[in-house]
PDB file of C-alpha atoms in Angstrom:
ATOM      1  CA  MET A   1      71.121 112.589 168.852  1.00  0.00           C
ATOM      2  CA  THR A   2      72.286 113.281 172.404  1.00  0.00           C
ATOM      3  CA  THR A   3      74.097 110.542 174.294  1.00  0.00           C
ATOM      4  CA  TYR A   4      73.841 110.621 178.091  1.00  0.00           C
ATOM      5  CA  PRO A   5      76.081 109.085 180.736  1.00  0.00           C
ATOM      6  CA  TYR A   6      74.592 106.913 183.431  1.00  0.00           C
ATOM      7  CA  ASP A   7      75.544 105.274 186.712  1.00  0.00           C
ATOM      8  CA  SER A   8      75.088 101.567 187.365  1.00  0.00           C
ATOM      9  CA  VAL A   9      73.144 100.257 190.337  1.00  0.00           C
ATOM     10  CA  ASP A  10      73.601  97.125 192.405  1.00  0.00           C
ATOM     11  CA  VAL A  11      70.427  95.048 192.031  1.00  0.00           C
ATOM     12  CA  GLY A  12      71.212  93.030 195.157  1.00  0.00           C
ATOM     13  CA  PRO A  13      71.120  89.273 195.729  1.00  0.00           C
ATOM     14  CA  SER A  14      69.879  87.297 192.738  1.00  0.00           C
ATOM     15  CA  LEU A  15      68.341  83.828 192.696  1.00  0.00           C
ATOM     16  CA  GLY A  16      67.188  81.556 189.876  1.00  0.00           C
ATOM     17  CA  LEU A  17      64.205  79.217 189.903  1.00  0.00           C
ATOM     18  CA  VAL A  18      63.272  76.576 187.332  1.00  0.00           C
ATOM     19  CA  VAL A  19      59.506  76.005 187.590  1.00  0.00           C
ATOM     20  CA  LEU A  20      57.274  73.377 186.046  1.00  0.00           C
ATOM     21  CA  GLN A  21      55.157  74.534 183.137  1.00  0.00           C
ATOM     22  CA  VAL A  22      52.040  73.331 185.002  1.00  0.00           C
ATOM     23  CA  ASP A  23      52.840  74.873 188.413  1.00  0.00           C
ATOM     24  CA  GLU A  24      50.520  77.722 189.444  1.00  0.00           C
ATOM     25  CA  THR A  25      51.616  78.148 193.070  1.00  0.00           C
ATOM     26  CA  ILE A  26      55.379  78.221 193.561  1.00  0.00           C
ATOM     27  CA  GLU A  27      56.202  81.609 192.023  1.00  0.00           C
ATOM     28  CA  GLY A  28      53.847  83.537 194.279  1.00  0.00           C
ATOM     29  CA  ASP A  29      54.972  81.597 197.342  1.00  0.00           C
ATOM     30  CA  MET A  30      58.666  82.121 196.666  1.00  0.00           C
ATOM     31  CA  ARG A  31      58.320  85.843 196.015  1.00  0.00           C
ATOM     32  CA  ARG A  32      56.399  86.206 199.255  1.00  0.00           C
ATOM     33  CA  LEU A  33      59.002  84.259 201.229  1.00  0.00           C
ATOM     34  CA  LEU A  34      62.137  85.762 199.699  1.00  0.00           C
ATOM     35  CA  GLY A  35      60.964  89.365 199.796  1.00  0.00           C
ATOM     36  CA  ASP A  36      63.395  91.810 198.238  1.00  0.00           C
ATOM     37  CA  ALA A  37      65.728  89.218 196.731  1.00  0.00           C
ATOM     38  CA  GLN A  38      65.835  89.344 192.938  1.00  0.00           C
ATOM     39  CA  LEU A  39      64.146  86.135 191.789  1.00  0.00           C
ATOM     40  CA  TYR A  40      64.371  85.153 188.129  1.00  0.00           C
ATOM     41  CA  VAL A  41      62.143  82.344 186.882  1.00  0.00           C
ATOM     42  CA  SER A  42      62.346  79.963 183.941  1.00  0.00           C
ATOM     43  CA  ARG A  43      59.923  77.155 183.136  1.00  0.00           C
ATOM     44  CA  VAL A  44      60.570  73.576 182.122  1.00  0.00           C
ATOM     45  CA  PRO A  45      58.143  71.553 179.971  1.00  0.00           C
ATOM     46  CA  SER A  46      56.090  69.199 182.143  1.00  0.00           C
ATOM     47  CA  ASP A  47      53.208  66.847 181.555  1.00  0.00           C
ATOM     48  CA  ALA A  48      49.717  67.539 182.862  1.00  0.00           C
ATOM     49  CA  ARG A  49      49.722  64.090 184.471  1.00  0.00           C
ATOM     50  CA  VAL A  50      52.145  63.112 187.210  1.00  0.00           C
ATOM     51  CA  THR A  51      53.743  59.688 186.858  1.00  0.00           C
ATOM     52  CA  ARG A  52      57.280  58.473 187.453  1.00  0.00           C
ATOM     53  CA  GLU A  53      57.728  58.418 183.673  1.00  0.00           C
ATOM     54  CA  THR A  54      56.536  61.990 183.058  1.00  0.00           C
ATOM     55  CA  LEU A  55      58.649  63.241 185.956  1.00  0.00           C
ATOM     56  CA  ALA A  56      61.757  61.583 184.527  1.00  0.00           C
ATOM     57  CA  GLU A  57      61.128  63.211 181.142  1.00  0.00           C
ATOM     58  CA  MET A  58      61.876  66.643 182.626  1.00  0.00           C
ATOM     59  CA  ALA A  59      65.553  65.757 182.913  1.00  0.00           C
ATOM     60  CA  ALA A  60      65.949  66.230 179.160  1.00  0.00           C
ATOM     61  CA  HIS A  61      64.871  69.883 179.436  1.00  0.00           C
ATOM     62  CA  LEU A  62      66.443  71.091 182.690  1.00  0.00           C
ATOM     63  CA  GLY A  63      69.643  72.402 181.133  1.00  0.00           C
ATOM     64  CA  SER A  64      67.858  74.393 178.449  1.00  0.00           C
ATOM     65  CA  ALA A  65      65.409  75.798 181.003  1.00  0.00           C
ATOM     66  CA  ALA A  66      68.276  76.933 183.246  1.00  0.00           C
ATOM     67  CA  ALA A  67      69.985  78.496 180.217  1.00  0.00           C
ATOM     68  CA  LEU A  68      67.003  80.847 179.810  1.00  0.00           C
ATOM     69  CA  LEU A  69      67.700  82.572 183.137  1.00  0.00           C
ATOM     70  CA  PRO A  70      69.120  86.096 182.561  1.00  0.00           C
ATOM     71  CA  PRO A  71      72.768  85.623 181.554  1.00  0.00           C
ATOM     72  CA  ALA A  72      73.971  88.884 183.111  1.00  0.00           C
ATOM     73  CA  ALA A  73      72.405  88.195 186.511  1.00  0.00           C
ATOM     74  CA  ASP A  74      74.900  87.155 189.184  1.00  0.00           C
ATOM     75  CA  LEU A  75      72.961  84.217 190.600  1.00  0.00           C
ATOM     76  CA  ALA A  76      73.894  83.040 194.075  1.00  0.00           C
ATOM     77  CA  ALA A  77      71.774  79.897 193.758  1.00  0.00           C
ATOM     78  CA  VAL A  78      69.419  78.164 191.350  1.00  0.00           C
ATOM     79  CA  ALA A  79      66.578  75.895 192.475  1.00  0.00           C
ATOM     80  CA  TYR A  80      64.592  73.287 190.584  1.00  0.00           C
ATOM     81  CA  GLY A  81      61.032  73.520 191.842  1.00  0.00           C
ATOM     82  CA  CYS A  82      59.550  70.031 191.847  1.00  0.00           C
ATOM     83  CA  THR A  83      59.540  67.672 194.829  1.00  0.00           C
ATOM     84  CA  SER A  84      58.556  64.449 193.098  1.00  0.00           C
ATOM     85  CA  GLY A  85      60.720  65.325 190.098  1.00  0.00           C
ATOM     86  CA  ALA A  86      63.707  65.804 192.380  1.00  0.00           C
ATOM     87  CA  ALA A  87      63.070  62.420 193.982  1.00  0.00           C
ATOM     88  CA  GLN A  88      62.757  60.755 190.583  1.00  0.00           C
ATOM     89  CA  ILE A  89      65.710  62.419 188.806  1.00  0.00           C
ATOM     90  CA  GLY A  90      67.938  62.736 191.869  1.00  0.00           C
ATOM     91  CA  PRO A  91      69.568  65.827 193.379  1.00  0.00           C
ATOM     92  CA  VAL A  92      73.045  65.050 192.021  1.00  0.00           C
ATOM     93  CA  GLN A  93      71.732  64.680 188.486  1.00  0.00           C
ATOM     94  CA  ILE A  94      69.603  67.809 188.831  1.00  0.00           C
ATOM     95  CA  ALA A  95      72.613  69.880 189.869  1.00  0.00           C
ATOM     96  CA  ARG A  96      74.613  68.518 186.928  1.00  0.00           C
ATOM     97  CA  LEU A  97      71.843  69.255 184.425  1.00  0.00           C
ATOM     98  CA  VAL A  98      71.192  72.766 185.750  1.00  0.00           C
ATOM     99  CA  ARG A  99      74.886  73.582 185.492  1.00  0.00           C
ATOM    100  CA  GLN A 100      74.900  72.409 181.889  1.00  0.00           C
ATOM    101  CA  GLY A 101      72.652  75.356 181.145  1.00  0.00           C
ATOM    102  CA  ARG A 102      73.875  77.859 183.697  1.00  0.00           C
ATOM    103  CA  GLN A 103      77.083  77.928 185.715  1.00  0.00           C
ATOM    104  CA  VAL A 104      76.197  78.600 189.342  1.00  0.00           C
ATOM    105  CA  GLY A 105      77.796  77.710 192.635  1.00  0.00           C
ATOM    106  CA  ALA A 106      74.747  76.413 194.505  1.00  0.00           C
ATOM    107  CA  VAL A 107      71.904  74.286 193.165  1.00  0.00           C
ATOM    108  CA  THR A 108      69.048  72.982 195.291  1.00  0.00           C
ATOM    109  CA  ASP A 109      65.645  71.318 195.012  1.00  0.00           C
ATOM    110  CA  PRO A 110      62.807  70.523 197.433  1.00  0.00           C
ATOM    111  CA  VAL A 111      64.185  67.120 198.435  1.00  0.00           C
ATOM    112  CA  SER A 112      67.656  68.459 199.237  1.00  0.00           C
ATOM    113  CA  ALA A 113      66.015  71.384 201.024  1.00  0.00           C
ATOM    114  CA  LEU A 114      63.752  69.096 203.056  1.00  0.00           C
ATOM    115  CA  VAL A 115      66.668  66.923 204.172  1.00  0.00           C
ATOM    116  CA  ALA A 116      68.594  70.055 205.207  1.00  0.00           C
ATOM    117  CA  ALA A 117      65.557  71.448 207.055  1.00  0.00           C
ATOM    118  CA  CYS A 118      65.029  68.168 208.902  1.00  0.00           C
ATOM    119  CA  ALA A 119      68.674  68.162 209.991  1.00  0.00           C
ATOM    120  CA  HIS A 120      68.308  71.790 211.123  1.00  0.00           C
ATOM    121  CA  LEU A 121      65.233  71.002 213.232  1.00  0.00           C
ATOM    122  CA  GLY A 122      66.360  67.576 214.437  1.00  0.00           C
ATOM    123  CA  ILE A 123      63.558  65.750 212.600  1.00  0.00           C
ATOM    124  CA  ARG A 124      64.041  62.036 211.914  1.00  0.00           C
ATOM    125  CA  ARG A 125      60.439  60.859 211.518  1.00  0.00           C
ATOM    126  CA  LEU A 126      57.986  62.701 209.268  1.00  0.00           C
ATOM    127  CA  ALA A 127      54.314  62.306 208.587  1.00  0.00           C
ATOM    128  CA  LEU A 128      54.050  62.735 204.827  1.00  0.00           C
ATOM    129  CA  LEU A 129      50.968  64.099 203.064  1.00  0.00           C
ATOM    130  CA  SER A 130      51.172  64.022 199.277  1.00  0.00           C
ATOM    131  CA  PRO A 131      48.659  64.853 196.573  1.00  0.00           C
ATOM    132  CA  TYR A 132      50.046  62.200 194.247  1.00  0.00           C
ATOM    133  CA  VAL A 133      49.432  58.532 193.531  1.00  0.00           C
ATOM    134  CA  GLU A 134      51.301  56.022 195.678  1.00  0.00           C
ATOM    135  CA  ALA A 135      53.947  55.028 193.110  1.00  0.00           C
ATOM    136  CA  VAL A 136      55.126  58.646 192.805  1.00  0.00           C
ATOM    137  CA  SER A 137      55.090  59.232 196.545  1.00  0.00           C
ATOM    138  CA  GLN A 138      56.887  55.969 197.317  1.00  0.00           C
ATOM    139  CA  GLN A 139      59.917  57.146 195.346  1.00  0.00           C
ATOM    140  CA  LEU A 140      60.085  60.230 197.566  1.00  0.00           C
ATOM    141  CA  ARG A 141      59.774  58.098 200.707  1.00  0.00           C
ATOM    142  CA  ASP A 142      62.588  55.829 199.539  1.00  0.00           C
ATOM    143  CA  VAL A 143      64.894  58.778 198.803  1.00  0.00           C
ATOM    144  CA  LEU A 144      64.179  60.337 202.196  1.00  0.00           C
ATOM    145  CA  ALA A 145      64.852  57.041 203.963  1.00  0.00           C
ATOM    146  CA  GLN A 146      68.247  56.857 202.264  1.00  0.00           C
ATOM    147  CA  GLN A 147      68.995  60.257 203.807  1.00  0.00           C
ATOM    148  CA  GLY A 148      67.970  59.157 207.308  1.00  0.00           C
ATOM    149  CA  VAL A 149      64.462  60.644 207.315  1.00  0.00           C
ATOM    150  CA  ASP A 150      61.728  58.049 207.834  1.00  0.00           C
ATOM    151  CA  THR A 151      58.079  58.527 206.886  1.00  0.00           C
ATOM    152  CA  PRO A 152      56.246  56.029 209.111  1.00  0.00           C
ATOM    153  CA  VAL A 153      52.840  57.474 208.279  1.00  0.00           C
ATOM    154  CA  PHE A 154      51.824  58.450 204.781  1.00  0.00           C
ATOM    155  CA  GLY A 155      48.634  59.885 203.325  1.00  0.00           C
ATOM    156  CA  THR A 156      47.659  60.906 199.824  1.00  0.00           C
ATOM    157  CA  PHE A 157      44.890  62.546 197.841  1.00  0.00           C
ATOM    158  CA  ALA A 158      45.744  60.021 195.076  1.00  0.00           C
ATOM    159  CA  GLU A 159      45.601  62.666 192.380  1.00  0.00           C
ATOM    160  CA  ALA A 160      47.469  62.361 189.076  1.00  0.00           C
ATOM    161  CA  GLU A 161      46.476  65.642 187.429  1.00  0.00           C
ATOM    162  CA  GLU A 162      48.359  68.839 188.289  1.00  0.00           C
ATOM    163  CA  ALA A 163      45.388  71.040 187.397  1.00  0.00           C
ATOM    164  CA  LYS A 164      43.437  69.330 190.181  1.00  0.00           C
ATOM    165  CA  VAL A 165      46.286  69.320 192.711  1.00  0.00           C
ATOM    166  CA  VAL A 166      46.534  73.111 192.718  1.00  0.00           C
ATOM    167  CA  ARG A 167      42.814  73.333 193.479  1.00  0.00           C
ATOM    168  CA  ILE A 168      42.799  71.085 196.548  1.00  0.00           C
ATOM    169  CA  ALA A 169      41.108  73.186 199.234  1.00  0.00           C
ATOM    170  CA  PRO A 170      43.147  74.213 202.304  1.00  0.00           C
ATOM    171  CA  GLU A 171      40.478  72.734 204.575  1.00  0.00           C
ATOM    172  CA  ALA A 172      40.990  69.338 202.936  1.00  0.00           C
ATOM    173  CA  ILE A 173      44.713  69.610 203.685  1.00  0.00           C
ATOM    174  CA  VAL A 174      43.952  70.425 207.328  1.00  0.00           C
ATOM    175  CA  ASP A 175      41.514  67.538 207.728  1.00  0.00           C
ATOM    176  CA  ALA A 176      43.867  65.027 206.115  1.00  0.00           C
ATOM    177  CA  SER A 177      46.842  66.249 208.161  1.00  0.00           C
ATOM    178  CA  MET A 178      44.995  66.052 211.461  1.00  0.00           C
ATOM    179  CA  ASP A 179      43.824  62.518 210.711  1.00  0.00           C
ATOM    180  CA  LEU A 180      47.261  61.424 209.496  1.00  0.00           C
ATOM    181  CA  CYS A 181      49.065  62.692 212.578  1.00  0.00           C
ATOM    182  CA  ALA A 182      46.533  61.466 215.147  1.00  0.00           C
ATOM    183  CA  GLY A 183      48.483  59.164 217.460  1.00  0.00           C
ATOM    184  CA  ALA A 184      51.491  59.055 215.135  1.00  0.00           C
ATOM    185  CA  GLU A 185      54.970  59.030 216.662  1.00  0.00           C
ATOM    186  CA  VAL A 186      56.559  61.646 214.410  1.00  0.00           C
ATOM    187  CA  ASP A 187      58.753  64.728 214.797  1.00  0.00           C
ATOM    188  CA  GLY A 188      57.065  66.784 212.091  1.00  0.00           C
ATOM    189  CA  LEU A 189      54.685  66.915 209.138  1.00  0.00           C
ATOM    190  CA  PHE A 190      55.652  67.426 205.490  1.00  0.00           C
ATOM    191  CA  LEU A 191      53.139  68.714 202.936  1.00  0.00           C
ATOM    192  CA  SER A 192      54.656  67.615 199.642  1.00  0.00           C
ATOM    193  CA  CYS A 193      54.346  69.345 196.239  1.00  0.00           C
ATOM    194  CA  THR A 194      55.258  72.858 195.110  1.00  0.00           C
ATOM    195  CA  ASN A 195      51.837  73.229 193.479  1.00  0.00           C
ATOM    196  CA  LEU A 196      49.873  72.503 196.673  1.00  0.00           C
ATOM    197  CA  ARG A 197      48.470  75.632 198.356  1.00  0.00           C
ATOM    198  CA  THR A 198      49.903  75.118 201.848  1.00  0.00           C
ATOM    199  CA  PHE A 199      50.633  78.602 203.201  1.00  0.00           C
ATOM    200  CA  PRO A 200      47.149  79.239 204.625  1.00  0.00           C
ATOM    201  CA  VAL A 201      47.368  76.133 206.839  1.00  0.00           C
ATOM    202  CA  ILE A 202      50.950  75.914 208.145  1.00  0.00           C
ATOM    203  CA  ASP A 203      50.572  78.051 211.276  1.00  0.00           C
ATOM    204  CA  ARG A 204      47.156  76.551 212.014  1.00  0.00           C
ATOM    205  CA  LEU A 205      48.483  72.999 211.789  1.00  0.00           C
ATOM    206  CA  GLU A 206      51.564  73.757 213.869  1.00  0.00           C
ATOM    207  CA  SER A 207      49.363  75.126 216.611  1.00  0.00           C
ATOM    208  CA  ALA A 208      46.966  72.171 216.516  1.00  0.00           C
ATOM    209  CA  LEU A 209      49.616  69.441 216.240  1.00  0.00           C
ATOM    210  CA  ASP A 210      52.409  71.061 218.260  1.00  0.00           C
ATOM    211  CA  LEU A 211      54.818  69.892 215.570  1.00  0.00           C
ATOM    212  CA  PRO A 212      56.920  71.629 212.923  1.00  0.00           C
ATOM    213  CA  VAL A 213      54.987  71.693 209.650  1.00  0.00           C
ATOM    214  CA  LEU A 214      57.085  71.852 206.496  1.00  0.00           C
ATOM    215  CA  SER A 215      56.020  72.248 202.886  1.00  0.00           C
ATOM    216  CA  SER A 216      57.895  72.011 199.598  1.00  0.00           C
ATOM    217  CA  ASN A 217      57.939  75.746 198.938  1.00  0.00           C
ATOM    218  CA  LEU A 218      58.714  76.600 202.550  1.00  0.00           C
ATOM    219  CA  VAL A 219      61.822  74.399 202.750  1.00  0.00           C
ATOM    220  CA  LEU A 220      62.958  75.395 199.266  1.00  0.00           C
ATOM    221  CA  ALA A 221      62.849  79.124 200.052  1.00  0.00           C
ATOM    222  CA  TRP A 222      64.570  78.525 203.410  1.00  0.00           C
ATOM    223  CA  HIS A 223      67.366  76.526 201.771  1.00  0.00           C
ATOM    224  CA  MET A 224      67.877  79.084 198.988  1.00  0.00           C
ATOM    225  CA  ALA A 225      68.101  81.807 201.622  1.00  0.00           C
ATOM    226  CA  GLN A 226      70.687  79.747 203.528  1.00  0.00           C
ATOM    227  CA  LEU A 227      72.766  79.170 200.401  1.00  0.00           C
ATOM    228  CA  ALA A 228      72.590  82.783 199.216  1.00  0.00           C
ATOM    229  CA  SER A 229      72.677  84.538 202.628  1.00  0.00           C
ATOM    230  CA  VAL A 230      69.456  86.448 201.991  1.00  0.00           C
ATOM    231  CA  PRO A 231      66.518  87.076 204.352  1.00  0.00           C
ATOM    232  CA  VAL A 232      63.474  84.819 204.319  1.00  0.00           C
ATOM    233  CA  ALA A 233      60.197  85.340 206.163  1.00  0.00           C
ATOM    234  CA  GLY A 234      56.851  83.559 206.303  1.00  0.00           C
ATOM    235  CA  PRO A 235      54.810  81.015 208.271  1.00  0.00           C
ATOM    236  CA  GLY A 236      56.085  78.181 210.396  1.00  0.00           C
ATOM    237  CA  ARG A 237      58.726  77.297 212.951  1.00  0.00           C
ATOM    238  CA  LEU A 238      61.424  76.646 210.350  1.00  0.00           C
ATOM    239  CA  LEU A 239      61.531  80.253 209.196  1.00  0.00           C
ATOM    240  CA  ALA A 240      61.421  81.489 212.784  1.00  0.00           C
ATOM    241  CA  THR A 241      64.873  79.885 213.195  1.00  0.00           C
ATOM    242  CA  ALA A 242      66.293  81.309 209.955  1.00  0.00           C
TER     243      ALA A 242
END
């Protein structure tokens, strides 16, 4: 046997992401947005149906999911990728649970990221389009209101099954958004849910509405990039200011 020496390489900035078992969209979106950053993904058990009860159940598994991220990776930030789950469990609790599984300086989630993005853009009043039933979406609206972001107009596809949410056509998102924002006195539009395919419509909607259009994956990638000092690029006005 011959033993060879080797040099070590710097793999660059590293980020962790805890994704729902049922999510088919967020990984591709985040890799597109965060480019060359090393992104490591773990998955947390999640129910096929979205209710306040099934969202709350994820809390029991967040620590173990975070613990499955590569232990040798020097993670600058870890994100939990579920908007409604973050609203139900709460950002403070999410950060605590993630750190039970993996010690990391910065923890974020789509709700924390949205609040930070709204502050960055000066948004106080959002039109909110959600795929989920009203009880789930109302929890998000209440949490946002507590953080000084009102949602005076709200629309929903009233869907409770994740497998159907991910297959909502972009044109349906455009039509619903245009109707929701018609005549509304808002500073921006938020397309909620990490599983919703929003990237094809963000620039189109911004042009038509002349408003910033935010989505769960867009704000989450932007906030991770802010926390970890890594580049981020993609559609929308928010990333143009990054």
